[in-house]
Each structure stands twice: as structure tokens, then as C-alpha cells.
Short mmCIF file of C-alpha atoms and ligand atoms in Angstrom, two decimals:
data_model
loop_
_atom_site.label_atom_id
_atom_site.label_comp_id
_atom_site.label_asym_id
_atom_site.label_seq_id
_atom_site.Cartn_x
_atom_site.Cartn_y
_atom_site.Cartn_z
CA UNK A 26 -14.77 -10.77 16.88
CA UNK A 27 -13.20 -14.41 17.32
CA UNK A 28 -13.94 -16.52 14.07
CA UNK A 29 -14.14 -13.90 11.56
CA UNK A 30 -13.30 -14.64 7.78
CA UNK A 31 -11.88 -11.86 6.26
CA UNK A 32 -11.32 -11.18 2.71
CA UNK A 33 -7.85 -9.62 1.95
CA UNK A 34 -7.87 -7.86 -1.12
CA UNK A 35 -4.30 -7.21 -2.98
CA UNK A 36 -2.68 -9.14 -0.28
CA UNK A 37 0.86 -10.24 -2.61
CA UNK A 38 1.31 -6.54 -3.09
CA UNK A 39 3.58 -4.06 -1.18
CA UNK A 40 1.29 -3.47 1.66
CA UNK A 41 -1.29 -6.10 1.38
CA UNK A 42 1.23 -8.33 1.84
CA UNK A 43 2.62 -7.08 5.29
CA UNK A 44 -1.13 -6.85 6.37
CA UNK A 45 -2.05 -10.75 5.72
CA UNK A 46 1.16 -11.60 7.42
CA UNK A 47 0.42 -9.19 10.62
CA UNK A 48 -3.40 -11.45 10.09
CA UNK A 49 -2.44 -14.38 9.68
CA UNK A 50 -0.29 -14.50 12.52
CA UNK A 51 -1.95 -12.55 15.28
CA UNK A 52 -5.17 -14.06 14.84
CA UNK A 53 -4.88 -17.67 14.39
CA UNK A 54 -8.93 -17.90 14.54
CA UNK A 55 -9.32 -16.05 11.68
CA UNK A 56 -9.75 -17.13 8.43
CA UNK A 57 -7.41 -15.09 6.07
CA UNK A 58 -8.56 -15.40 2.18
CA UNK A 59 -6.14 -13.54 -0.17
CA UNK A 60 -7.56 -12.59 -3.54
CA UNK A 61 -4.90 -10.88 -5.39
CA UNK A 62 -4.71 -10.96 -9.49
CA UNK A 63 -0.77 -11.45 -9.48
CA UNK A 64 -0.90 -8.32 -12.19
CA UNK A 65 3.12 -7.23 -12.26
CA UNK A 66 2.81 -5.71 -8.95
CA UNK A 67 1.79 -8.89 -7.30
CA UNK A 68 4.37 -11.41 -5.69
CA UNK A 69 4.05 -14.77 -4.01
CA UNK A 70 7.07 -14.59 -2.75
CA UNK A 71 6.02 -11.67 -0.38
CA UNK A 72 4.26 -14.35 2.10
CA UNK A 73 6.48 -17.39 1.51
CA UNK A 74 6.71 -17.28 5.60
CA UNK A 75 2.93 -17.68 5.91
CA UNK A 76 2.34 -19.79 3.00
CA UNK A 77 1.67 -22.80 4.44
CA UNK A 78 -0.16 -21.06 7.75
CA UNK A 79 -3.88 -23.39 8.17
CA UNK A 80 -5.95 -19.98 8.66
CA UNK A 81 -4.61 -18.72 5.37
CA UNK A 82 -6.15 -19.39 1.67
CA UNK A 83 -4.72 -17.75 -1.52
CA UNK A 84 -7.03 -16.97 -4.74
CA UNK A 85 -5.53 -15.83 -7.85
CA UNK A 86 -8.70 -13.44 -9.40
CA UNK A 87 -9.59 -10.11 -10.68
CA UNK A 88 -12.06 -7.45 -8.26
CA UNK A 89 -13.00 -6.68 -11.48
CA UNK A 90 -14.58 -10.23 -11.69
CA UNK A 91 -17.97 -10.53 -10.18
CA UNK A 92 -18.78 -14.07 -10.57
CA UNK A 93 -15.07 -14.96 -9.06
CA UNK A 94 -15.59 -12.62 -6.33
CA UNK A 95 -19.25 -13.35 -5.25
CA UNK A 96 -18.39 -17.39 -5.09
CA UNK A 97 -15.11 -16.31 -2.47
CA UNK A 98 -17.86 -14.37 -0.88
CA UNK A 99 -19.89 -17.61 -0.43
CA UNK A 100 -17.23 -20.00 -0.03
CA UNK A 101 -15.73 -18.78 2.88
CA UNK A 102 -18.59 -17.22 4.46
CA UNK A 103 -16.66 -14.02 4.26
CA UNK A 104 -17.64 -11.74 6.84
CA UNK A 105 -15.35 -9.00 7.07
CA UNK A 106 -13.46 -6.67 3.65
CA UNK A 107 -9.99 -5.13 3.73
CA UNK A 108 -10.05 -3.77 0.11
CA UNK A 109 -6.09 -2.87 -0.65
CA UNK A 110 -6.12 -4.24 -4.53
CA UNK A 111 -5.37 -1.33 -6.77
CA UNK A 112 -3.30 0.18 -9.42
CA UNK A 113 -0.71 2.29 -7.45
CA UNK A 114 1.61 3.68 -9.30
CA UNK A 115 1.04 7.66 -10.12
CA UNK A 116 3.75 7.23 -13.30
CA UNK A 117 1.61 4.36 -14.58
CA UNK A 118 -1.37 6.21 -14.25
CA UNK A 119 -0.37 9.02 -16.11
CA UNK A 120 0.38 6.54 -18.93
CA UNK A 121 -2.57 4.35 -19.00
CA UNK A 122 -5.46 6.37 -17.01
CA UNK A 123 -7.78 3.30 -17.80
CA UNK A 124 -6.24 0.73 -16.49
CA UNK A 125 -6.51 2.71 -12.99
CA UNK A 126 -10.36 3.56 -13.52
CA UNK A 127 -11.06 -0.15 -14.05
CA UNK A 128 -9.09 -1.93 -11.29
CA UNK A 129 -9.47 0.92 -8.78
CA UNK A 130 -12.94 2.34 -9.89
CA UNK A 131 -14.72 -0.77 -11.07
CA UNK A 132 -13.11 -3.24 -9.40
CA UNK A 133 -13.97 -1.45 -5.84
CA UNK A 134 -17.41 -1.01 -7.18
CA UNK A 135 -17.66 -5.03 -8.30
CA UNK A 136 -16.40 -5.94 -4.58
CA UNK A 137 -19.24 -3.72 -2.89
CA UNK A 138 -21.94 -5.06 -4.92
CA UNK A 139 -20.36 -8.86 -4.07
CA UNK A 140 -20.34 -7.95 -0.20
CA UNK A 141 -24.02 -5.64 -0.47
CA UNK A 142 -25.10 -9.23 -2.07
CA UNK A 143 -24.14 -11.50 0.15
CA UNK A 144 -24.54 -9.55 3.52
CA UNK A 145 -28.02 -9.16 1.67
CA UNK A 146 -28.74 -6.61 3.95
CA UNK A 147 -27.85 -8.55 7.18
CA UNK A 148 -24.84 -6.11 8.40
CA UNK A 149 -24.31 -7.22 12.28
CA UNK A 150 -20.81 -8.18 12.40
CA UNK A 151 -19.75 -7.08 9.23
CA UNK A 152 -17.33 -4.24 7.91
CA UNK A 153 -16.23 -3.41 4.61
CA UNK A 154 -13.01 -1.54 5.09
CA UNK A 155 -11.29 0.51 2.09
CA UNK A 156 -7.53 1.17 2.32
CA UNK A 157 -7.07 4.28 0.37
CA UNK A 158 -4.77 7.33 0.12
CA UNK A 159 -4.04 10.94 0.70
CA UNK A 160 -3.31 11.56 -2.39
CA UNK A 161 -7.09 12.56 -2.70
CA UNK A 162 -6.95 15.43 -1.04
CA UNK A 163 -4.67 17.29 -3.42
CA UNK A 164 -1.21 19.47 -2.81
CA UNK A 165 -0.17 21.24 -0.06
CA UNK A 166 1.81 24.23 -0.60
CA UNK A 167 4.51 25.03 2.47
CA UNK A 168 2.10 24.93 5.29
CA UNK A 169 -0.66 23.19 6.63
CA UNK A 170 -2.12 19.26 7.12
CA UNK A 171 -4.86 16.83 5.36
CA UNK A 172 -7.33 16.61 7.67
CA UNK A 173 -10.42 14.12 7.41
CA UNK A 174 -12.19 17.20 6.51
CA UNK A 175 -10.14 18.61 3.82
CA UNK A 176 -11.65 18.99 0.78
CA UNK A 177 -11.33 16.10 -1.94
CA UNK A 178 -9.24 17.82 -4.80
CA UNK A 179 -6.79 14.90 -6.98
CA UNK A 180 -4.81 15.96 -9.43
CA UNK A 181 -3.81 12.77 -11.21
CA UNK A 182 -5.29 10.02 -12.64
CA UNK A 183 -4.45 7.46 -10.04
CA UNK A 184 -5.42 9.94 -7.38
CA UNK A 185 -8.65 10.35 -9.02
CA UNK A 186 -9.39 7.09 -9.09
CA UNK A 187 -9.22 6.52 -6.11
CA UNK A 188 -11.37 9.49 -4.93
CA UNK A 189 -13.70 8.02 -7.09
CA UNK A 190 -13.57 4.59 -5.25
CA UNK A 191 -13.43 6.20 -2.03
CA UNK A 192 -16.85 8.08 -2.52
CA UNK A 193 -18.49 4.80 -3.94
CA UNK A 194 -17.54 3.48 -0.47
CA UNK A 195 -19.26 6.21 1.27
CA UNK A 196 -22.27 6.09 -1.31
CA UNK A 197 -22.90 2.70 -0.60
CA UNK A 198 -22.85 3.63 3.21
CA UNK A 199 -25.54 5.96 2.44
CA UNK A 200 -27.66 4.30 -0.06
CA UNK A 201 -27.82 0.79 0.86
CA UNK A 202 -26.52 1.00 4.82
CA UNK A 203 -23.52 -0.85 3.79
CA UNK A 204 -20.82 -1.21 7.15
CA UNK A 205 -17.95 0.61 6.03
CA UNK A 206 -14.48 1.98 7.62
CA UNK A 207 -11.81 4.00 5.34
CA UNK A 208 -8.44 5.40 6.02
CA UNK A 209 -6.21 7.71 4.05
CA UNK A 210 -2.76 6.55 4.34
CA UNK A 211 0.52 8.93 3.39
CA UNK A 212 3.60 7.32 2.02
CA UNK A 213 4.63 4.05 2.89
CA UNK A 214 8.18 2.62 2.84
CA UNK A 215 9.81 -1.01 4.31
CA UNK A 216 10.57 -3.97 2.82
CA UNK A 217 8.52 -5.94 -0.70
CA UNK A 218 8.14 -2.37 -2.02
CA UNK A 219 8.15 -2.83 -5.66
CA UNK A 220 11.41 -0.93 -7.26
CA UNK A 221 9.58 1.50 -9.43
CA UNK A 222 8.52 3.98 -5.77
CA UNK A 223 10.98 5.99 -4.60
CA UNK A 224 12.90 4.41 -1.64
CA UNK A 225 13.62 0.68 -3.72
CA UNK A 226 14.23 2.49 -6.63
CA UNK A 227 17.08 4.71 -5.33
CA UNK A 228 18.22 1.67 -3.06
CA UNK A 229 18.35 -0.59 -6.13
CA UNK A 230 20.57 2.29 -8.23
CA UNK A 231 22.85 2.69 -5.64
CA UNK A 232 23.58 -1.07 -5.00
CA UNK A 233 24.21 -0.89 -8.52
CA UNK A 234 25.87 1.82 -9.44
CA UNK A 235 23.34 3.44 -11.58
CA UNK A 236 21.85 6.90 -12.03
CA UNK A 237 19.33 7.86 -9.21
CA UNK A 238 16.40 9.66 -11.20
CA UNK A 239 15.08 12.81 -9.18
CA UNK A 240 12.57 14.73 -10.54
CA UNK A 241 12.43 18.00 -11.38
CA UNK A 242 14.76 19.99 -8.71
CA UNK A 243 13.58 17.32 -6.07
CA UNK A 244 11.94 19.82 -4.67
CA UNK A 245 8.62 18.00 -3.85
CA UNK A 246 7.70 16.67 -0.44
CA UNK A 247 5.87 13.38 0.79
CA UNK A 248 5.56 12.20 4.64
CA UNK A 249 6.83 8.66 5.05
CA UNK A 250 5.59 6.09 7.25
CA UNK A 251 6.60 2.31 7.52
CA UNK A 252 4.79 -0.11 5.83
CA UNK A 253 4.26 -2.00 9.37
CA UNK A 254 3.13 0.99 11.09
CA UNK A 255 0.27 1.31 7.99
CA UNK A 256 -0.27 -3.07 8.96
CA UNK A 257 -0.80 -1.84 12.36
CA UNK A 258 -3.01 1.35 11.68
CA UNK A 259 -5.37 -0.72 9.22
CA UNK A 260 -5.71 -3.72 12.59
CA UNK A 261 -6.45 -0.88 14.67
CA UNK A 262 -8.90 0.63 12.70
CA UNK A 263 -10.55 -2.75 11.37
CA UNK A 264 -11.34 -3.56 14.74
CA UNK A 265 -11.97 -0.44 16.76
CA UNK A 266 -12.89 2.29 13.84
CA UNK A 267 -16.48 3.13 14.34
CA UNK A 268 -18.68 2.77 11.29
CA UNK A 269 -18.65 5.21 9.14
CA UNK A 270 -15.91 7.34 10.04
CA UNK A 271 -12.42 7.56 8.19
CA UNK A 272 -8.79 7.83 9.38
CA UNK A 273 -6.08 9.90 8.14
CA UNK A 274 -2.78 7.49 8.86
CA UNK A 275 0.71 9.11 8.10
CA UNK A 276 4.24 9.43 10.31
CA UNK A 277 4.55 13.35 10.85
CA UNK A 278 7.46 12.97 9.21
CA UNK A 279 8.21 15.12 5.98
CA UNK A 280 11.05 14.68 3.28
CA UNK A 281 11.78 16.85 0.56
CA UNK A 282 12.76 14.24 -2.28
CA UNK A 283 15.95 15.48 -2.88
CA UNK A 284 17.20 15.36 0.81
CA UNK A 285 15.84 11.64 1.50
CA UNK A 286 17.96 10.42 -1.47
CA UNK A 287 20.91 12.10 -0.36
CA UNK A 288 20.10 10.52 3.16
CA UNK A 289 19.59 6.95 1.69
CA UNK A 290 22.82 7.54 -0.54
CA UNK A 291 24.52 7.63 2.68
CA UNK A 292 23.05 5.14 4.78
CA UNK A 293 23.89 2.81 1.61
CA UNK A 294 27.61 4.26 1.73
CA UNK A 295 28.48 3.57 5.08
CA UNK A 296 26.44 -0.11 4.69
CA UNK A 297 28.26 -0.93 1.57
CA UNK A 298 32.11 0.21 3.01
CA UNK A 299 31.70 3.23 0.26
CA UNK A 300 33.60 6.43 0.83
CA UNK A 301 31.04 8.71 2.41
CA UNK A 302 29.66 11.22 -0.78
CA UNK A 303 30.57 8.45 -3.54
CA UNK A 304 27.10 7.25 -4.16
CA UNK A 305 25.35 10.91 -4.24
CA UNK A 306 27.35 11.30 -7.22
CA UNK A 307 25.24 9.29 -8.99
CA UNK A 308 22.20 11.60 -8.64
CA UNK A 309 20.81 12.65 -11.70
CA UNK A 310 17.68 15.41 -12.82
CA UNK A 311 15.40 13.99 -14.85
CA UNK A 312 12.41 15.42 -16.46
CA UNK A 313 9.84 16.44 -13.94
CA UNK A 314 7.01 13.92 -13.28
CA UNK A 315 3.47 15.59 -15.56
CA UNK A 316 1.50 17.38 -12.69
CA UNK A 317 3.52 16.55 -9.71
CA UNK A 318 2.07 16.87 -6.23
CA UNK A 319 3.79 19.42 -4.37
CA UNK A 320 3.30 18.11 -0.74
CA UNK A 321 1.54 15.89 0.94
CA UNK A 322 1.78 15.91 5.06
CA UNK A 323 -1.22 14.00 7.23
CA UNK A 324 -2.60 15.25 10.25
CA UNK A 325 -2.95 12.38 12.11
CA UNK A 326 -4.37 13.28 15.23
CA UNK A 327 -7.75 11.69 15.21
CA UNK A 328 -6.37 8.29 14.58
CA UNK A 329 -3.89 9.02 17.82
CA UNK A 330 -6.53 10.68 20.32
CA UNK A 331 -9.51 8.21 19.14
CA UNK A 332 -7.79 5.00 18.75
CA UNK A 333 -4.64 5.33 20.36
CA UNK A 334 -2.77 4.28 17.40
CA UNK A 335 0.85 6.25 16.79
CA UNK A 336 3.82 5.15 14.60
CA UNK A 337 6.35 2.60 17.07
CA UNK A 338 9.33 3.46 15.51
CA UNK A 339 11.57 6.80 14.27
CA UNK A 340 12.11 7.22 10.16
CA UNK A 341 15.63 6.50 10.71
CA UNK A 342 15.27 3.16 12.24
CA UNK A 343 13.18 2.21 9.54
CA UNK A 344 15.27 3.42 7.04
CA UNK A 345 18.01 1.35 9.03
CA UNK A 346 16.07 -1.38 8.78
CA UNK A 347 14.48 -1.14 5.15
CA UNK A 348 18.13 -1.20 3.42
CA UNK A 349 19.50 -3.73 5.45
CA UNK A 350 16.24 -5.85 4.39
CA UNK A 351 17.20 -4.87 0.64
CA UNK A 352 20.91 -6.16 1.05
CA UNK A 353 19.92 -9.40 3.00
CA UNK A 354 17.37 -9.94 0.41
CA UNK A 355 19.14 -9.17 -2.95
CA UNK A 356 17.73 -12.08 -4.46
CA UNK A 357 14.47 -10.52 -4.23
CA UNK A 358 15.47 -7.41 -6.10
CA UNK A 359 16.94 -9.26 -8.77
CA UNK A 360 13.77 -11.77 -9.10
CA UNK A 361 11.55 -8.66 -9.28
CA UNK A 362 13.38 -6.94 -12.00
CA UNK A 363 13.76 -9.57 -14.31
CA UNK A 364 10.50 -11.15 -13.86
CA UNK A 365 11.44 -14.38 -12.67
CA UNK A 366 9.12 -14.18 -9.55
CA UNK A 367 6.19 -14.79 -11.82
CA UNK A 368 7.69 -18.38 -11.95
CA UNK A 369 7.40 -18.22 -8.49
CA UNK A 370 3.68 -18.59 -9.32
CA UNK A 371 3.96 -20.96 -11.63
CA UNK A 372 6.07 -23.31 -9.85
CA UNK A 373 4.43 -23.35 -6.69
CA UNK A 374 0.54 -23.47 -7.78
CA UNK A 375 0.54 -25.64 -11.11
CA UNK A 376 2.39 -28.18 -9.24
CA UNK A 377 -0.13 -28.61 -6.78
P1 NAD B 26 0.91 -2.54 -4.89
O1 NAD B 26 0.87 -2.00 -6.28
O2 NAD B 26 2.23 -2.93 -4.30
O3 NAD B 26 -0.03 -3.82 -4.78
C1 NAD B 26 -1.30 -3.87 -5.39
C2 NAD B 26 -1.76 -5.32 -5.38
O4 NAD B 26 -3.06 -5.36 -5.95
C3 NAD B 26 -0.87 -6.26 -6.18
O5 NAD B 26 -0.62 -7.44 -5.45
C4 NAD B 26 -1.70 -6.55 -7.41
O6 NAD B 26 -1.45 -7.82 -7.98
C5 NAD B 26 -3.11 -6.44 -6.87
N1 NAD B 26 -4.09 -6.13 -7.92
C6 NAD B 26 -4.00 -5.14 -8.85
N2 NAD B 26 -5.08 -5.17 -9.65
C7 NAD B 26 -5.87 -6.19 -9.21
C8 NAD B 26 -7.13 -6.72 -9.62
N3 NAD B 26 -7.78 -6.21 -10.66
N4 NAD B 26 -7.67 -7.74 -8.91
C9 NAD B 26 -6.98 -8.27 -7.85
N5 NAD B 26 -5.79 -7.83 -7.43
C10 NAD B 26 -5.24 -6.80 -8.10
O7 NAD B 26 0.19 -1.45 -3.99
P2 NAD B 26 0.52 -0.96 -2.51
O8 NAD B 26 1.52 0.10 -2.57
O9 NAD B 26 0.72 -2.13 -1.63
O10 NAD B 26 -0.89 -0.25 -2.15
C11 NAD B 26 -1.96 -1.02 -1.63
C12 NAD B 26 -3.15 -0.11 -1.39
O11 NAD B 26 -2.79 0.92 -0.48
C13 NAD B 26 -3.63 0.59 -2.66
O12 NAD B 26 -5.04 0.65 -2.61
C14 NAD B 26 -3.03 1.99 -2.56
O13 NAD B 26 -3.85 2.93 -3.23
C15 NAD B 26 -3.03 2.20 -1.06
N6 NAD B 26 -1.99 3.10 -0.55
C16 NAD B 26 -0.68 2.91 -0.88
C17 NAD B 26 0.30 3.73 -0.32
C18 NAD B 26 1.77 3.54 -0.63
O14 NAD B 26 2.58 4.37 -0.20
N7 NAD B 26 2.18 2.49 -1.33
C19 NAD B 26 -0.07 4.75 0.57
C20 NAD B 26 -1.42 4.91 0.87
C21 NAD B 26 -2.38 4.07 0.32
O1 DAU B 27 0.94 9.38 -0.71
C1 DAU B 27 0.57 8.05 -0.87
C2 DAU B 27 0.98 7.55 -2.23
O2 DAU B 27 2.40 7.41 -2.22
C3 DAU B 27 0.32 6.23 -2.62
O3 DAU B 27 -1.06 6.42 -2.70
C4 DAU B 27 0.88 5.71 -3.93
O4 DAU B 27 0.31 4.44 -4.21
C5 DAU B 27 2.38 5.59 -3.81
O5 DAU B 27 2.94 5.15 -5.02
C6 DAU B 27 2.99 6.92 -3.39
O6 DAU B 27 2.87 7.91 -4.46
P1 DAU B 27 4.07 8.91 -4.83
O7 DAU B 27 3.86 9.37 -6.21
O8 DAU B 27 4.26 9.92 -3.77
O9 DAU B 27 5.30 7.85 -4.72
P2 DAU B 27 6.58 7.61 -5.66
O10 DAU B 27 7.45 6.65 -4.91
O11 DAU B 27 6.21 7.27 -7.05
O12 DAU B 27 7.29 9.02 -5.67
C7 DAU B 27 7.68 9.68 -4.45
C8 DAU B 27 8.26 11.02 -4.83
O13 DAU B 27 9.52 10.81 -5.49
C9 DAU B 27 7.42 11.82 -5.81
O14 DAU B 27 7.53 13.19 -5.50
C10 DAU B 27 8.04 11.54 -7.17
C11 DAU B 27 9.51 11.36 -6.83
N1 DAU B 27 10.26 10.40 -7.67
C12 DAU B 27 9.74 9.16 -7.84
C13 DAU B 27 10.42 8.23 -8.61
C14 DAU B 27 9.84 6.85 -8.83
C15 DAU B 27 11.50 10.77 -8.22
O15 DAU B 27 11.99 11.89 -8.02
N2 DAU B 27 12.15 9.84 -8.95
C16 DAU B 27 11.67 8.59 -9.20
O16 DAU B 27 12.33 7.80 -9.91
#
């Protein structure tokens, strides 16, 4: 595989950004392109280290564009797919269902006809891989796992969407013989994780005193995994997942809501010099979120036994780890709540 151009899809987001970085350094013979459409989840300033890397080519368009896509396609001789551009956020979905069924739906659908085009049949040596989510297998109740073989049942928009995308992967598998890998991925947490999820939000409150919106009774229960345990999941699969197949990715490590934000309330207490309990004060109930997901919790043993992959470190380390990245990197916060990292953009590419 030395020499391979892969397309990165969604690369300035949360995790598309910590999986070009993870590329762009381990494989200096690669050729990293980074087509990303900057939409409010997208941030430059996620991959200022690698920036300036010489295997490593950014490209502000939309998935949804099929003329933009098909001439990255021919440009760079791309090879090689790792799809991660989507709409993400379940609360946004729920909002504007559209919005999801054209980036996630169509756009996925626009960037298999671009690689079916170009590969024009010709698959040796190439692999369209689709980063998607277990949200598509529905709610758990208090027992039991997704498997790879449970049953596709979403219950919001977003998670229908990208059902939707995941089975025009597989369709184009079928129909047209298409080289395709896919993994379901559980919760992700770490550092560049836009402050509207969970963990930045709450971290974000507490640094500033603000109310810490739980839903509903914060009953609900999701199964975190860090973001760099995902990067190295999706490098594992993308170049030892056999064609065809898809891999459930997720930590084995399950939170109720209400109990991680009590956890991170005091991990930010004793970081900050706070007297233990002061910040879990600040928790608030809000209105529940419409149709919220029970639980979600990933069997992950096929990944483990067939590929050897398995998450390096424990959730409290990486929560260790995730806040102190937040306090180092306050700036960040700040830039991403008030917008100013879109000059980021502006700055840096109209200049040159
Ligand atoms: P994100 O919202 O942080 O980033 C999405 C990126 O896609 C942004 O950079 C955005 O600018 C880009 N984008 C959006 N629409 C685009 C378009 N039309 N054309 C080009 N680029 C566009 O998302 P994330 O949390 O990093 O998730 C990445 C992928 O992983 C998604 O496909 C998501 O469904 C999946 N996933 C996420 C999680 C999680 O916990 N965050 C877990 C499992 C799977
Ligand atoms: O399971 C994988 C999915 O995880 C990904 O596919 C999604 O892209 C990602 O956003 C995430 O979805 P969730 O809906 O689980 O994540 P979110 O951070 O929005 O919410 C986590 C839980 O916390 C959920 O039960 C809702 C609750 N919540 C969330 C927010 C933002 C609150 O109680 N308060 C909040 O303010």
C-alpha cells in the first residue's frame, strides 16, 4: 500500500481532523487530500500542526458537489475514500431533518458515483471506506450489545440518515462491485470536539460558571471512546478490513449521562482549585431531548479477535487528558463560540 492518495472526507471536523493528523504523519508516502466544506462544524485550526506537512492538500468543497468532487478525484489520482463528512449533531437534526438527508444522504451518494466513475470499474487497490455510527442500530434497553448483525432500526433523523448512507454503501458493493469497508463507531470524546456534544459542552459550563443542561432525568446511557482510539480503529480497518465486511468500534465503557457530568464536574473541581461539589451545583434539568436514545453499548469483539485492534487507554485517562487539553487550549473554546475561527479561514487561504 506505499503511495496511496487518499481522499479524507470532513477532515477539519471533530474526528476527521484527528484522522488526517494520525495520516499525515504516519505515512509520509501518502498523499493526504482533505475536502471538507468548512460548514460551522468545520475548523482549520484543528490541523494547524500539519498544515504545512508536503503529503497534505486541503480543499474547501461540498460532497454534495459532483463536478468539485470528480476533478479531486482526477487531480490527485485518488485511490483510496475515508468518507467522515456529515451532519452530526442529533439536536440539529431534529431541527432541520433536510439538511442531514442532503449532506449525509446525497452527499455520500455524490462521492460513490465520483469514486464508481473514476475507478471506472478498475477496483485493484482501491477501497471506499464509510465512517458511520451506531446510532443505526436503534436503543438498547438495560441489557444487551450492537452487534454487526443487529438489526438496522434509527430513531432520529440524523440516525436515519445515516442508515440510509450506510446501505447506499453496501448497495453500491452489490450493484456495481464497488470496494467498500464500513465501521459503526459509539461515542467519541478528546480534544476539537465542537461544544454543542456532551463532554465540551459541560466542560465549557463549568469553566464558566454556567448551567450544565442534562436532559430529561439524565437517565440515558452512551459508551465513550476517545477520539484517537476511533483514528486508530479507522487505520486499522482501512488497511487490514477485508472488503465488504463492517466493524462495530466502541470502548466497553458505559455512562449514564447524569453520572459522567457529575464525574467531569469533579475532575474540573479539583483541576480548577474548586471546593470538591461546587461545580455540580450548577447542574440543571432541562427539557428532555424529542425521541431520545435510551442506550447505546457496542460489542466490539470482532474488531478485537479479527484485527487485533482494542482501545490503548482507560476512560479516565482520557478524561484526564481531554480537560486538561480544554484548559491549555482555552483560546480554542472561545474562538469556536464566537465564531472567530472562521477568520481563521479567511486569513490563512485568501492571503495565499
Ligand atoms: P463533525 O460535525 O465534528 O465534523 C463534520 C465535518 O464534516 C466538518 O468538518 C464539516 O465542515 C464537514 N462537512 C459537513 N458537511 C459537509 C459537506 N456537505 N461537504 C464537505 N464537508 C462537510 O463530525 P464528527 O463528530 O467528527 O463525525 C465525523 C463522522 O463520524 C460523521 O460521519 C459521524 O456520523 C461519524 N461518527 C461520529 C461519532 C461521534 O461521536 N462524534 C461517533 C460515530 C460516528
Ligand atoms: O453514538 C454515536 C453518536 O454520538 C454520533 O453518531 C453522533 O454524531 C454524536 O453527536 C453522538 O450522538 P449523541 O446524541 O449520543 O451525543 P450528544 O453529545 O449530543 O449527547 C450525548 C448524551 O447527552 C445524549 O444522551 C444527550 C445528552 N445531552 C446532550 C447535550 C448536548 C444532555 O443531556 N445535555 C446536552 O446539553
Amino acid at each position: 500500500m506505499s503511495g496511496r492518495s487518499i481522499l479524507i472526507t470532513g477532515g477539519a471536523g471533530f474526528i476527521g481532523s484527528h484522522v488526517v493528523r494520525r495520516f499525515v504523519r504516519t505515512y509520509p508516502q501518502y498523499r493526504i487530500v482533505n475536502l471538507d466544506l468548512l460548514t460551522y462544524a468545520g475548523n482549520l485550526e484543528n490541523l494547524r500542526d500539519i498544515e504545512d506537512a508536503p503529503n497534505y492538500t486541503f480543499i474547501k468543497a461540498d460532497i454534495c458537489d459532483a463536478e468539485a468532487v470528480a476533478k479531486v478525484f482526477q487531480e490527485f489520482a485518488v485511490d483510496s475514500v475515508i468518507h467522515l463528512a456529515a451532519e452530526s449533531h442529533v439536536d440539529r437534526s431534529i431541527t432541520d431533518p433536510l439538511a442531514f438527508v442532503r449532506t449525509n444522504v446525497f452527499g455520500t451518494v455524490t462521492l460513490l458515483n465520483a469514486a464508481r466513475e473514476a475507478w471506472a470499474g478498475a477496483f485493484e487497490g482501491k477501497r471506499f471506506y464509510h465512517v458511520s455510527t451506531d446510532e443505526v442500530y436503534g436503543s438498547l434497553h438495560d441489557d444487551g450489545f450492537f452487534t454487526e448483525e443487529t438489526p438496522y432500526d434509527p430513531q432520529s433523523p440524523y440516525s436515519a440518515s445515516k442508515a440510509a448512507s450506510d446501505h447506499f454503501v453496501r448497495a453500491y458493493g452489490n450493484t456495481y462491485g464497488l470496494p467498500f469497508v464500513l465501521s459503526n463507531c459509539s461515542n467519541n470524546y478528546g480534544s476539537h470536539h465542537f461544544p454543542e456534544k456532551l463532554i465540551p459542552l459541560m466542560i465549557n459550563n463549568i469553566r464558566q460558571n454556567k448551567p450544565l443542561p442534562v436532559y430529561g432525568q439524565g437517565a440515558n446511557v452512551r459508551d465513550w471512546l476517545w477520539v484517537e482510539d476511533h483514528a486508530a480503529a479507522i487505520d486499522t480497518i482501512f488497511h487490514r478490513g477485508v472488503n465488504g465486511e463492517t466493524y462495530n468500534i466502541g470502548g466497553h465503557n458505559e455512562w449514564k449521562n447524569i453520572d459522567l457530568v457529575k464525574l467531569l464536574c469533579a475532575v474540573m473541581d479539583r483541576k480548577l482549585g474548586r471546593a470538591e461539589g461546587t461545580s455540580e451545583q450548577l447542574i440543571t434539568y432541562v427539557k428532555d431531548r424529542a425521541g431520545h436514545d435510551l442506550r447505546y453499548a457496542i460489542d466490539a469483539s470482532k474488531i478485537e479477535r479479527e484485527l487485533g485492534w482494542r482501545p490503548s487507554i482507560t476512560f479516565e485517562e482520557g478524561l484526564e487528558r481531554t480537560v486538561d487539553w480544554y484548559l491549555a487550549n482555552t483560546e480554542w473554546l472561545d474562538h469556536v463560540t464566537s465564531g472567530a475561527y472562521r477568520d481563521y479561514y479567511e486569513n490563512q487561504y485568501t492571503a495565499r
